[in-house]
PDB file of C-alpha atoms in Angstrom:
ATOM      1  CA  UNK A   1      -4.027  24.174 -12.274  1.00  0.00           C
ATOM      2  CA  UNK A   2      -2.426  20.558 -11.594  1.00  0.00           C
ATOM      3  CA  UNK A   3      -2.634  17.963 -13.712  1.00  0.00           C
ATOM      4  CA  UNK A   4      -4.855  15.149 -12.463  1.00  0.00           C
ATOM      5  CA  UNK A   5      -3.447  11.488 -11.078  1.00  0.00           C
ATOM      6  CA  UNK A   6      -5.972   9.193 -12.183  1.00  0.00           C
ATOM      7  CA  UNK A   7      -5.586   6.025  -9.893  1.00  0.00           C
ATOM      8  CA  UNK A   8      -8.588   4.792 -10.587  1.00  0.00           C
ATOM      9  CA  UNK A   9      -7.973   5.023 -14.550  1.00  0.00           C
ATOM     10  CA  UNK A  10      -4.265   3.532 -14.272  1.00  0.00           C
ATOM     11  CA  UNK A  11      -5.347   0.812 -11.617  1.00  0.00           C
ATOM     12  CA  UNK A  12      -7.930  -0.606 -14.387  1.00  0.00           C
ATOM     13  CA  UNK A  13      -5.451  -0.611 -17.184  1.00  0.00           C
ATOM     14  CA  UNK A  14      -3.038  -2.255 -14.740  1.00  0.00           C
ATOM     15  CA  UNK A  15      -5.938  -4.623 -14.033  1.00  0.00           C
ATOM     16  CA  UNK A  16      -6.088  -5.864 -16.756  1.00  0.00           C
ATOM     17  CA  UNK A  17      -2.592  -6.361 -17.782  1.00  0.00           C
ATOM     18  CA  UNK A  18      -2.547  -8.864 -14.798  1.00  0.00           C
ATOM     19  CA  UNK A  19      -5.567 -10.631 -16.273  1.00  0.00           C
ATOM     20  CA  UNK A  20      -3.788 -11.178 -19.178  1.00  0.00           C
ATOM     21  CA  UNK A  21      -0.746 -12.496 -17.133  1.00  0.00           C
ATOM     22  CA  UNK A  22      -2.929 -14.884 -15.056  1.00  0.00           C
ATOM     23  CA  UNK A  23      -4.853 -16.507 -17.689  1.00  0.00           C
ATOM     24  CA  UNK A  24      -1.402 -17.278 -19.482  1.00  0.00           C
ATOM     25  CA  UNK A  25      -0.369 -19.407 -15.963  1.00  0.00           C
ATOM     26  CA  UNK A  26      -0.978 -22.991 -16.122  1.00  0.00           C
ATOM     27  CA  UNK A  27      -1.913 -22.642 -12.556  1.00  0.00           C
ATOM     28  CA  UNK A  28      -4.352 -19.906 -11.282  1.00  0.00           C
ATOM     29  CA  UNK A  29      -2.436 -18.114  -8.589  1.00  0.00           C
ATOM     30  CA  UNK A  30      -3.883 -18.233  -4.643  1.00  0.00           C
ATOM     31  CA  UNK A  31      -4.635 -15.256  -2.080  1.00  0.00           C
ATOM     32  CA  UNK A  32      -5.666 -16.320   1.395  1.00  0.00           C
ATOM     33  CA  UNK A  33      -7.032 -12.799   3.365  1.00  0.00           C
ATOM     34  CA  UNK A  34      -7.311 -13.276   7.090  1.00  0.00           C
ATOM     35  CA  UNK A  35      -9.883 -11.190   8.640  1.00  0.00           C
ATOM     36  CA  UNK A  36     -10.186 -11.124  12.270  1.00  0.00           C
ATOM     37  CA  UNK A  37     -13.525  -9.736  13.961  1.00  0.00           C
ATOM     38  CA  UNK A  38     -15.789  -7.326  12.029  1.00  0.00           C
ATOM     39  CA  UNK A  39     -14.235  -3.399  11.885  1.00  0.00           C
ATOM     40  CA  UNK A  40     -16.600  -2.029   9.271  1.00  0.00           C
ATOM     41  CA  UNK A  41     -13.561  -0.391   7.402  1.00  0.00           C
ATOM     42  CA  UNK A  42     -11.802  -3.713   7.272  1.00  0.00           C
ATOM     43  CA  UNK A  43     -14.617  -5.645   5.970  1.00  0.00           C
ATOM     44  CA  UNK A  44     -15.005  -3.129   3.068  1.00  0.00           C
ATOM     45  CA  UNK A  45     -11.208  -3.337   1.839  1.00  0.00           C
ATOM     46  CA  UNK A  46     -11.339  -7.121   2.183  1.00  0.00           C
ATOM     47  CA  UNK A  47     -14.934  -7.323  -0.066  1.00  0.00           C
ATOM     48  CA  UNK A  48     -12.883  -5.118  -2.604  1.00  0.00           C
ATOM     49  CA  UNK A  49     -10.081  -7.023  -2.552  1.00  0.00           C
ATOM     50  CA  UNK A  50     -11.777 -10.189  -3.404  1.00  0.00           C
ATOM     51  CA  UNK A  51     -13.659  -8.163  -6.144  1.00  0.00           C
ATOM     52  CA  UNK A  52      -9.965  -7.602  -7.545  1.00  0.00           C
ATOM     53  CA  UNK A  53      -8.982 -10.818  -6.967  1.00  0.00           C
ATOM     54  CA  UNK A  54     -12.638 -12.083  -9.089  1.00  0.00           C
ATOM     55  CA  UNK A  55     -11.892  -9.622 -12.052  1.00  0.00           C
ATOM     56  CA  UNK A  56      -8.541 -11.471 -12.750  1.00  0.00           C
ATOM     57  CA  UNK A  57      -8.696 -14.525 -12.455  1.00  0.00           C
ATOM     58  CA  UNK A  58      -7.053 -14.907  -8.966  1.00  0.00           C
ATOM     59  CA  UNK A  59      -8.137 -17.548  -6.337  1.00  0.00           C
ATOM     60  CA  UNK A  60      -9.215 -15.960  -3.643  1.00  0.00           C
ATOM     61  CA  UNK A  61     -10.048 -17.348  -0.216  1.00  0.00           C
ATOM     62  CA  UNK A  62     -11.281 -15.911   2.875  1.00  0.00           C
ATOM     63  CA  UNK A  63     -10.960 -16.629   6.676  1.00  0.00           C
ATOM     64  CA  UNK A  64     -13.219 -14.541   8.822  1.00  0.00           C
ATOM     65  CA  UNK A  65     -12.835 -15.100  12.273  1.00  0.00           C
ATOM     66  CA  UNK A  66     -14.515 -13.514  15.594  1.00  0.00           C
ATOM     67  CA  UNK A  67     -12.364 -11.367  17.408  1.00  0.00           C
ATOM     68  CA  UNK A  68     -11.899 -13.153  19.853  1.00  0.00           C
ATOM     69  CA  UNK A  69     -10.364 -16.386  17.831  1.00  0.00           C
ATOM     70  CA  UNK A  70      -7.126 -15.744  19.559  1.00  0.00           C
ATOM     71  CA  UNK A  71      -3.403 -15.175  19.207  1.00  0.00           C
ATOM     72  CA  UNK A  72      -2.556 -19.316  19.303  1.00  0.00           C
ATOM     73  CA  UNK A  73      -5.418 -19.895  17.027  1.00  0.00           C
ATOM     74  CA  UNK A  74      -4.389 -17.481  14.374  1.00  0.00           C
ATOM     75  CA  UNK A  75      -0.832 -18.583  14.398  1.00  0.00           C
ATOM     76  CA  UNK A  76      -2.053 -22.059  13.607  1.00  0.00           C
ATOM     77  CA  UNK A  77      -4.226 -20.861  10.460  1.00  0.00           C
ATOM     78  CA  UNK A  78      -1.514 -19.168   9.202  1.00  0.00           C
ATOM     79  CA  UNK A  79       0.816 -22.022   9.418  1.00  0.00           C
ATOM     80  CA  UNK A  80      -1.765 -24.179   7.752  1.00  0.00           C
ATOM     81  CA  UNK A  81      -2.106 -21.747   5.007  1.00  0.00           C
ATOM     82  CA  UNK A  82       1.936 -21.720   4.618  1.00  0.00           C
ATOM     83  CA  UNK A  83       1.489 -25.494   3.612  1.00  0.00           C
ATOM     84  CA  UNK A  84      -1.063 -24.941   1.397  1.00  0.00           C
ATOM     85  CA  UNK A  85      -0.031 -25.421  -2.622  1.00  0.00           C
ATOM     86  CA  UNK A  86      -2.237 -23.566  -3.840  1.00  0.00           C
ATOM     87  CA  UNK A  87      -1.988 -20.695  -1.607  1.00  0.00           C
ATOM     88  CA  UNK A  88       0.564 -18.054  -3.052  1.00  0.00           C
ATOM     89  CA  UNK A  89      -0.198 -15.112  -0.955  1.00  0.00           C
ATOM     90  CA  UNK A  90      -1.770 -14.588   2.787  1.00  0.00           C
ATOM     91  CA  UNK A  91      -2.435 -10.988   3.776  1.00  0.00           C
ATOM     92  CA  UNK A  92      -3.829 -11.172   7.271  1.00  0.00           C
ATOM     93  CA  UNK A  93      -5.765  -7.853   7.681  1.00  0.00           C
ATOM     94  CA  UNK A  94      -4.389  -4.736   9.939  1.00  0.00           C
ATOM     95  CA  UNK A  95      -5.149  -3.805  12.551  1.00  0.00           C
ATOM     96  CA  UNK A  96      -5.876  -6.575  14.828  1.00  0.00           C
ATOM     97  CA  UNK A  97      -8.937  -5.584  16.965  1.00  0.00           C
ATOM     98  CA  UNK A  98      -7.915  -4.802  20.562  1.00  0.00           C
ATOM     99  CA  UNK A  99      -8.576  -5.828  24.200  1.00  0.00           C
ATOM    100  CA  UNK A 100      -7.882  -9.828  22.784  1.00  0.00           C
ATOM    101  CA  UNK A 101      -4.180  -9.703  23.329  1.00  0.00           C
ATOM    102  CA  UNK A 102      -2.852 -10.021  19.732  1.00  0.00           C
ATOM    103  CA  UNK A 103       1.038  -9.282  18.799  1.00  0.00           C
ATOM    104  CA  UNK A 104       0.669  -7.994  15.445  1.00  0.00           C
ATOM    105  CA  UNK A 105       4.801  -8.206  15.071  1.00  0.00           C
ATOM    106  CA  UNK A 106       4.387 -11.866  16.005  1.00  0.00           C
ATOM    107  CA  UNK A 107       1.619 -12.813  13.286  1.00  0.00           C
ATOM    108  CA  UNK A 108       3.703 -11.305  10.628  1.00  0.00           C
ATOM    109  CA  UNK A 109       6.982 -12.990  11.659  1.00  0.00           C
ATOM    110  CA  UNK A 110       4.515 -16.373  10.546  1.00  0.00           C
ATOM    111  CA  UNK A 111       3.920 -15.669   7.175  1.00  0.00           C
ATOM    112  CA  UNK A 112       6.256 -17.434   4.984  1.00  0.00           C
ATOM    113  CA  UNK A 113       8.313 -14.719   3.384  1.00  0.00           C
ATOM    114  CA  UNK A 114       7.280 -16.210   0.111  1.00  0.00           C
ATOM    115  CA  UNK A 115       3.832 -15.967   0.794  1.00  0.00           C
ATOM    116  CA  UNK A 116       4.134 -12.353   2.286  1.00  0.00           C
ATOM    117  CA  UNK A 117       2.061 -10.177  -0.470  1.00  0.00           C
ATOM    118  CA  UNK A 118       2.143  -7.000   1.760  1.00  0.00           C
ATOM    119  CA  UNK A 119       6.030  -7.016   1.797  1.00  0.00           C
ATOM    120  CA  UNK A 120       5.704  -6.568   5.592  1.00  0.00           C
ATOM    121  CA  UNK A 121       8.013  -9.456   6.975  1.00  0.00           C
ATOM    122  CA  UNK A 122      11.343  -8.546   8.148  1.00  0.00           C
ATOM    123  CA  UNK A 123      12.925 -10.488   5.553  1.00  0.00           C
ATOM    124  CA  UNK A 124      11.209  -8.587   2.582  1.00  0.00           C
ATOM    125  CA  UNK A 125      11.706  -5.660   4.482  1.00  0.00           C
ATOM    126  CA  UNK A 126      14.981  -6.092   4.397  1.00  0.00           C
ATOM    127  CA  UNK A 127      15.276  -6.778   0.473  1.00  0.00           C
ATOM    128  CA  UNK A 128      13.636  -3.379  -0.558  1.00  0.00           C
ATOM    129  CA  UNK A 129      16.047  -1.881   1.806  1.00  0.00           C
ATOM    130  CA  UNK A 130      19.215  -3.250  -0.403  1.00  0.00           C
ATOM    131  CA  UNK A 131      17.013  -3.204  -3.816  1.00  0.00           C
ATOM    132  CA  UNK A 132      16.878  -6.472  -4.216  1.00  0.00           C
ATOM    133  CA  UNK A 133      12.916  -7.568  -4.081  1.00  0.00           C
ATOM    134  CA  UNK A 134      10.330  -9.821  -5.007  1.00  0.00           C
ATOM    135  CA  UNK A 135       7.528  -7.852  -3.439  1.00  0.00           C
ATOM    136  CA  UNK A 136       7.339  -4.214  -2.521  1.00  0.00           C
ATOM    137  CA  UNK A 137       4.397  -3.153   0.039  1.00  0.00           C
ATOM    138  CA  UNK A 138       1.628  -1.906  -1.710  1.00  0.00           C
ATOM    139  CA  UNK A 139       1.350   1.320  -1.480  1.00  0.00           C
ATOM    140  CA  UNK A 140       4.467   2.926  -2.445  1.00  0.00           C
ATOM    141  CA  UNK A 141       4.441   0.422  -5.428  1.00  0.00           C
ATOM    142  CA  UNK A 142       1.434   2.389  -6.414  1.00  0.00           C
ATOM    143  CA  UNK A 143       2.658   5.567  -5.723  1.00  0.00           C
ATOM    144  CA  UNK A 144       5.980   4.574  -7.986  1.00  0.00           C
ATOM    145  CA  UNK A 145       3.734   3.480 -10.866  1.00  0.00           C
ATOM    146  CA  UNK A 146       1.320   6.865 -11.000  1.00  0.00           C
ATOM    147  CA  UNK A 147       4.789   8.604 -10.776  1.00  0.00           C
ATOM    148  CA  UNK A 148       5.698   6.466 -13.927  1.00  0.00           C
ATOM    149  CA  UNK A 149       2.452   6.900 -15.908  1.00  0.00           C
ATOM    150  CA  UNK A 150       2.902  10.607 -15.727  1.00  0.00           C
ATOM    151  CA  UNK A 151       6.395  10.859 -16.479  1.00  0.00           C
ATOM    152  CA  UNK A 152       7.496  12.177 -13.328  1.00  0.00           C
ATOM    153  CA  UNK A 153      11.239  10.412 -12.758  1.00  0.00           C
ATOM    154  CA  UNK A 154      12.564  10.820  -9.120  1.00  0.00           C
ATOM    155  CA  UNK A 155      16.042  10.960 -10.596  1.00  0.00           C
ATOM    156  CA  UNK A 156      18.078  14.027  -9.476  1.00  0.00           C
ATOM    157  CA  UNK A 157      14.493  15.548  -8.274  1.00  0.00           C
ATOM    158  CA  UNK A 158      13.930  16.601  -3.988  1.00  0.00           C
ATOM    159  CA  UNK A 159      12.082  14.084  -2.657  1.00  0.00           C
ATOM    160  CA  UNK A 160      10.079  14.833   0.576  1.00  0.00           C
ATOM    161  CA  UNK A 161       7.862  11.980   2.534  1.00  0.00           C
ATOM    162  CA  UNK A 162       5.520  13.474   5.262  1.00  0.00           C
ATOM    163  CA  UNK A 163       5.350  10.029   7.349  1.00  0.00           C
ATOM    164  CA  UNK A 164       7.090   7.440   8.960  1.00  0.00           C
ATOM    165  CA  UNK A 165       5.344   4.281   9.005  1.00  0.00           C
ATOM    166  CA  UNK A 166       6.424   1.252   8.239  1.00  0.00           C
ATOM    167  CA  UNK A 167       4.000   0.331   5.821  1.00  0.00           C
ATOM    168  CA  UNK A 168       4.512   3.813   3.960  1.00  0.00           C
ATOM    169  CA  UNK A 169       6.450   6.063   4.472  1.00  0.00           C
ATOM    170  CA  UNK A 170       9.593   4.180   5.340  1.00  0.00           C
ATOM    171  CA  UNK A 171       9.935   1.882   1.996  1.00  0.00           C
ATOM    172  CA  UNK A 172       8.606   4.973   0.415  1.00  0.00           C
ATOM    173  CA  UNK A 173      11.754   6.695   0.902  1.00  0.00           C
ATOM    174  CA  UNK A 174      13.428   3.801   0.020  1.00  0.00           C
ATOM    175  CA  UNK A 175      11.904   3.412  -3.229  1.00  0.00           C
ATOM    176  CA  UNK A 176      12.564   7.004  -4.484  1.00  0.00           C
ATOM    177  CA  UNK A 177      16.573   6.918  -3.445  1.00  0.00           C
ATOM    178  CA  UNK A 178      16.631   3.809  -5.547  1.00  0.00           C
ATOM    179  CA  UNK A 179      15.764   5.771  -8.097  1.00  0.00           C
ATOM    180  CA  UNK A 180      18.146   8.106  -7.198  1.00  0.00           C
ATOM    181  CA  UNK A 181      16.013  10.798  -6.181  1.00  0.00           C
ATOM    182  CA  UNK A 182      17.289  12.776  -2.870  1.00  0.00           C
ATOM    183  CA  UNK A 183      15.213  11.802  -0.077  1.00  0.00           C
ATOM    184  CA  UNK A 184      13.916  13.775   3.123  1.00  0.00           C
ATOM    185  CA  UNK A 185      11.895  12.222   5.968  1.00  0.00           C
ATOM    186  CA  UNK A 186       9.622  14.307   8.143  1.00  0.00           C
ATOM    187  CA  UNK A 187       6.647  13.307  10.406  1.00  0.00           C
ATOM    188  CA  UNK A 188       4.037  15.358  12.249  1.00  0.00           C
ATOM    189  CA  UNK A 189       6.644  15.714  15.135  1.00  0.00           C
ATOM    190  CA  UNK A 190       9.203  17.858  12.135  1.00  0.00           C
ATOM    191  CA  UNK A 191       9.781  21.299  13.410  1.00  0.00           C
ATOM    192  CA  UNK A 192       9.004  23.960  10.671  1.00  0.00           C
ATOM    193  CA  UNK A 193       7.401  21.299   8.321  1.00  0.00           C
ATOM    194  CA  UNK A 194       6.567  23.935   5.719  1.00  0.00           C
ATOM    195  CA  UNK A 195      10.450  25.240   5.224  1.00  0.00           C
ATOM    196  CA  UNK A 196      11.315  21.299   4.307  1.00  0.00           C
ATOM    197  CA  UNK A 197       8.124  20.480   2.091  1.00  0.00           C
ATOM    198  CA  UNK A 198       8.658  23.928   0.084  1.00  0.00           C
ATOM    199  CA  UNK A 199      11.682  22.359  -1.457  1.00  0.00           C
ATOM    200  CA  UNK A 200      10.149  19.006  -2.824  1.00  0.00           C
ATOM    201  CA  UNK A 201      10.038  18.543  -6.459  1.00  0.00           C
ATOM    202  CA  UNK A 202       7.471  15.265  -5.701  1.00  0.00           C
ATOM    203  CA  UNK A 203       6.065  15.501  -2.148  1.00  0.00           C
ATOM    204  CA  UNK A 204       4.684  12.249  -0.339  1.00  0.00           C
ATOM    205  CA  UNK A 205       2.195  13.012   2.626  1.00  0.00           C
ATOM    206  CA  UNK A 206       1.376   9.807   4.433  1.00  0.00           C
ATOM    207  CA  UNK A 207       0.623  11.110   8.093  1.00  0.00           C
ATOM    208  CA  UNK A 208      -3.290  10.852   8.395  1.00  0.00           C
ATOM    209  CA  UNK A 209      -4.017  14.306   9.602  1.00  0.00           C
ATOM    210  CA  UNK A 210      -6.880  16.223   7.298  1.00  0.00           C
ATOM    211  CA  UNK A 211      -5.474  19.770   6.019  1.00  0.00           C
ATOM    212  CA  UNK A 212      -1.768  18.913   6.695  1.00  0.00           C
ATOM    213  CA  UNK A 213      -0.222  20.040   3.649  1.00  0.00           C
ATOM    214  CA  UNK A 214      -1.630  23.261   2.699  1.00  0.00           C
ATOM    215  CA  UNK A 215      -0.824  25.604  -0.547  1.00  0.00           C
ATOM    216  CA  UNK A 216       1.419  27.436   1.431  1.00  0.00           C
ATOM    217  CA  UNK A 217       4.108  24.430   2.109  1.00  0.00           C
ATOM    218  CA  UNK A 218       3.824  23.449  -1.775  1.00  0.00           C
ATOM    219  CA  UNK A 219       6.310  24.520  -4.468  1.00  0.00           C
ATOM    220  CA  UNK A 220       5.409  25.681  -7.649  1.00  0.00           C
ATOM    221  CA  UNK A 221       4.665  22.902 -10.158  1.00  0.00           C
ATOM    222  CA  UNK A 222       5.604  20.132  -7.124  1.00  0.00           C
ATOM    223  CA  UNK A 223       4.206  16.424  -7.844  1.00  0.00           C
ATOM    224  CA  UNK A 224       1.774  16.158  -4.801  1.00  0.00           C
ATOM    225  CA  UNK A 225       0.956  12.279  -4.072  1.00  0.00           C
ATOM    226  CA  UNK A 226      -1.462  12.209  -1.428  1.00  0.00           C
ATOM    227  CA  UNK A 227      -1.255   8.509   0.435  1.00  0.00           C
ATOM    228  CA  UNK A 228      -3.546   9.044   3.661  1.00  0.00           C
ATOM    229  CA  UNK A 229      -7.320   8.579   4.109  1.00  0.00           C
ATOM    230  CA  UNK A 230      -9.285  10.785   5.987  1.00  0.00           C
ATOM    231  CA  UNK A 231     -12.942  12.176   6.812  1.00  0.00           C
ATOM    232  CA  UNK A 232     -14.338  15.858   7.536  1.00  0.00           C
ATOM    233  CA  UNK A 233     -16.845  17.132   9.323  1.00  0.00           C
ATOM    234  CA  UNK A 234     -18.997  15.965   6.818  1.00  0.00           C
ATOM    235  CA  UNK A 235     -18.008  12.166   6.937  1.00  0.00           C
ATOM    236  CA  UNK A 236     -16.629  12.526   3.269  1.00  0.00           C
ATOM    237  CA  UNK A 237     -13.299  10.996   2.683  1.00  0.00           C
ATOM    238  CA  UNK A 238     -10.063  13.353   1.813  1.00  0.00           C
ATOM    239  CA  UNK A 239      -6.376  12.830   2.042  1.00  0.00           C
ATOM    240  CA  UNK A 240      -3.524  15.550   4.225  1.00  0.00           C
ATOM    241  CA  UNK A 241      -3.383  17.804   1.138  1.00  0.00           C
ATOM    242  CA  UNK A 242      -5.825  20.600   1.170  1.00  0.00           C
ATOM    243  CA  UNK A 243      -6.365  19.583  -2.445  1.00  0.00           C
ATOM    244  CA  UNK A 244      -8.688  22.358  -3.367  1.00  0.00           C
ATOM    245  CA  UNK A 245      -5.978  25.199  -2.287  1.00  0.00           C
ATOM    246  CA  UNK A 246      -2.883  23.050  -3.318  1.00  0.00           C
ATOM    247  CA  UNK A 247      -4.376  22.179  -6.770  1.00  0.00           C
ATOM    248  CA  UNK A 248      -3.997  25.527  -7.686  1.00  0.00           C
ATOM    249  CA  UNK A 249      -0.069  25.484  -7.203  1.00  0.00           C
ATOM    250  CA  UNK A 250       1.334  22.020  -7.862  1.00  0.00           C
ATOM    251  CA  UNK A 251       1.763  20.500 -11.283  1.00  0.00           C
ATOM    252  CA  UNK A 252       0.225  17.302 -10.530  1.00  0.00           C
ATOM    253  CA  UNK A 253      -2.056  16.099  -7.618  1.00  0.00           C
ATOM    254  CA  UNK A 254      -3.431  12.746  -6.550  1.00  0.00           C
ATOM    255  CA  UNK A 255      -7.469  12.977  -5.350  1.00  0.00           C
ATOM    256  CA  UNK A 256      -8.886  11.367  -2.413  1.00  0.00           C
ATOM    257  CA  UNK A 257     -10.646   9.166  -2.825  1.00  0.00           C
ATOM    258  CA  UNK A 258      -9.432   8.251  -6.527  1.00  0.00           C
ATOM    259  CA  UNK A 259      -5.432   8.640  -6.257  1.00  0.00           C
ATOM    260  CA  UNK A 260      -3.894   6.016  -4.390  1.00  0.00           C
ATOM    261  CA  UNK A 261      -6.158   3.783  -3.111  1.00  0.00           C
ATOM    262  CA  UNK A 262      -7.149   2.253  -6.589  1.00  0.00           C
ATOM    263  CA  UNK A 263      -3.496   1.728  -6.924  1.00  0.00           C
ATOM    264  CA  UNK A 264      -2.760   0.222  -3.338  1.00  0.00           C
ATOM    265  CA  UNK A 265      -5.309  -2.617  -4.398  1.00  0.00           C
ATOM    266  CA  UNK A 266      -4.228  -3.642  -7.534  1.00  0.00           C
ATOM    267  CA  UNK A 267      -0.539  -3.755  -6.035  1.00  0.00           C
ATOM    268  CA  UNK A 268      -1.545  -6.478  -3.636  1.00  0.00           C
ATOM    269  CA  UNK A 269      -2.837  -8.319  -7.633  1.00  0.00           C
ATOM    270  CA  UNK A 270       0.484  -7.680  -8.869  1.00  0.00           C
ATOM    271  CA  UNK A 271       2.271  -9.649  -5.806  1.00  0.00           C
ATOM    272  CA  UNK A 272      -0.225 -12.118  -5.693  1.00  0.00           C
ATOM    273  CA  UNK A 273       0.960 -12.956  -9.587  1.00  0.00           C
ATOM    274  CA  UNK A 274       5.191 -12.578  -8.670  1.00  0.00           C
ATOM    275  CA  UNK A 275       3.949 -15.149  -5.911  1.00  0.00           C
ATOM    276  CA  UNK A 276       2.840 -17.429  -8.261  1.00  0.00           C
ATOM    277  CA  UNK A 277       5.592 -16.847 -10.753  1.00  0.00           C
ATOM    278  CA  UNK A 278       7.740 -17.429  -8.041  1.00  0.00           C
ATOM    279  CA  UNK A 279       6.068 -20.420  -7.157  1.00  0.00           C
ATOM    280  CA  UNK A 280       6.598 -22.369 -10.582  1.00  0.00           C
ATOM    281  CA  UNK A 281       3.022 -21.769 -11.694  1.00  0.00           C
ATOM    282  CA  UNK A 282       4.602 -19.942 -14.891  1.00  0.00           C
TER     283      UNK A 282
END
């Protein structure tokens, strides 16, 4: 039976590290969250964040807009908020909603890098890609830190990431070969997906597709991070990994919910503070 990854356990210890770290500032540091129109889903990780950002001490300030506030409109908030002192960080919520003509690409080109908390700009792209970063995009931070906690080091280990995004599983990858695990790619499109994912030591599945990674495609005593977030039949949430199945054969296993989510959010905390830092509020 796998050994638990408690997210939610690590992401309140983590918590309150940061607190610790904020109330030592002489200046509070900023987060500015951008949230256009009202998708339900959105409007729940936004709440949560600001629930974060209200446990720690962090300023947070929020900018809900209708949908249809427009692409010129939202460019000129964002430049406002890239003037702003005592704004560190701006995350402008994804996705955009549709049928108003936003270019997603072009909002996050207008973040000041140094404001840019979800690592998403080109130019902080670009920095994790040569190891050399102030901010690393959420999620695979938090996968990198559960992967820590338990004493699972990528070093020398098979790698596999199940997921090509470039909000996952691309700077995943990348953050695994710098620590110099070897690194496979695969998607949904991978022919014979099970022949690649048998050989991972610590297996990444980021796709979004429920049931994905079954027991069968799982190596004996693998690390099994599950990053995507899913519903059944039943409207209850779950991950790729058919965790009941896969639980049985891998040595340790993220839940969903419970794994990496917890850990996504305090990420976005722990940027938010390097943005301050950063900003001479030390």
């Amino acid at each position: 039976m796998a050994i638990i990854i408690d997210g939610k356990a690590l992401a309140a210890k983590w918590k309150e590290n940061i607190k610790g770290q904020v109330a030592a500032l002489k200046q509070h540091p900023g987060l500015a969250v951008i949230l256009v129109g009202n998708d339900p889903a959105s409007r729940v990780y936004v709440t949560s964040k600001e629930k974060d950002c209200s446990e720690c001490g962090i300023y947070s300030e929020e900018f809900a807009v209708p949908a249809q506030f427009g692409q010129k409109a939202l460019l000129n908030l964002i430049a406002e908020l890239n003037q702003r002192p005592e704004i560190d960080g701006i995350l402008c919520q994804l996705p955009l909603p549709k049928g108003y003509d936003y270019d997603e690409q072009e909002v996050l080109l207008a973040i000041d890098p140094k404001k840019d908390v979800d690592a998403f700009h080109p130019y902080n792209v670009g920095r994790i890609m040569i190891g050399d970063y102030t901010y690393l995009p959420c999620t695979p931070a938090g996968v990198m830190a559960m992967l820590d906690e338990y004493g699972i080091d990528p070093a020398g280990k098979r790698c596999v990431v199940v997921g090509r995004s470039n909000i996952v599983g691309k700077p995943q990858a990348m953050l695994l070969l710098h620590r110099h695990g070897t690194v496979t790619i695969c998607h949904s499109r991978t022919p014979n997906l099970g022949e690649i994912t048998r050989e991972a030591d610590i297996l990444v599945s980021a796709v979004g597709r429920r049931n994905l990674i079954t027991a069968d495609m799982v190596k004996e005593g693998a690390a099994v991070i599950d990053v995507a977030m899913n519903r059944d039949e039943n409207g209850k949430l779950c991950g790729d990994v058919d965790f009941e199945a896969v639980s049985q054969k891998a040595g340790w296993i993220t839940p969903v919910p419970g794994g990496c989510g917890p850990m996504t959010r305090v990420m976005l905390l722990q940027n938010t503070l390097a943005a301050a830092v950063s900003h001479g509020k030390a």
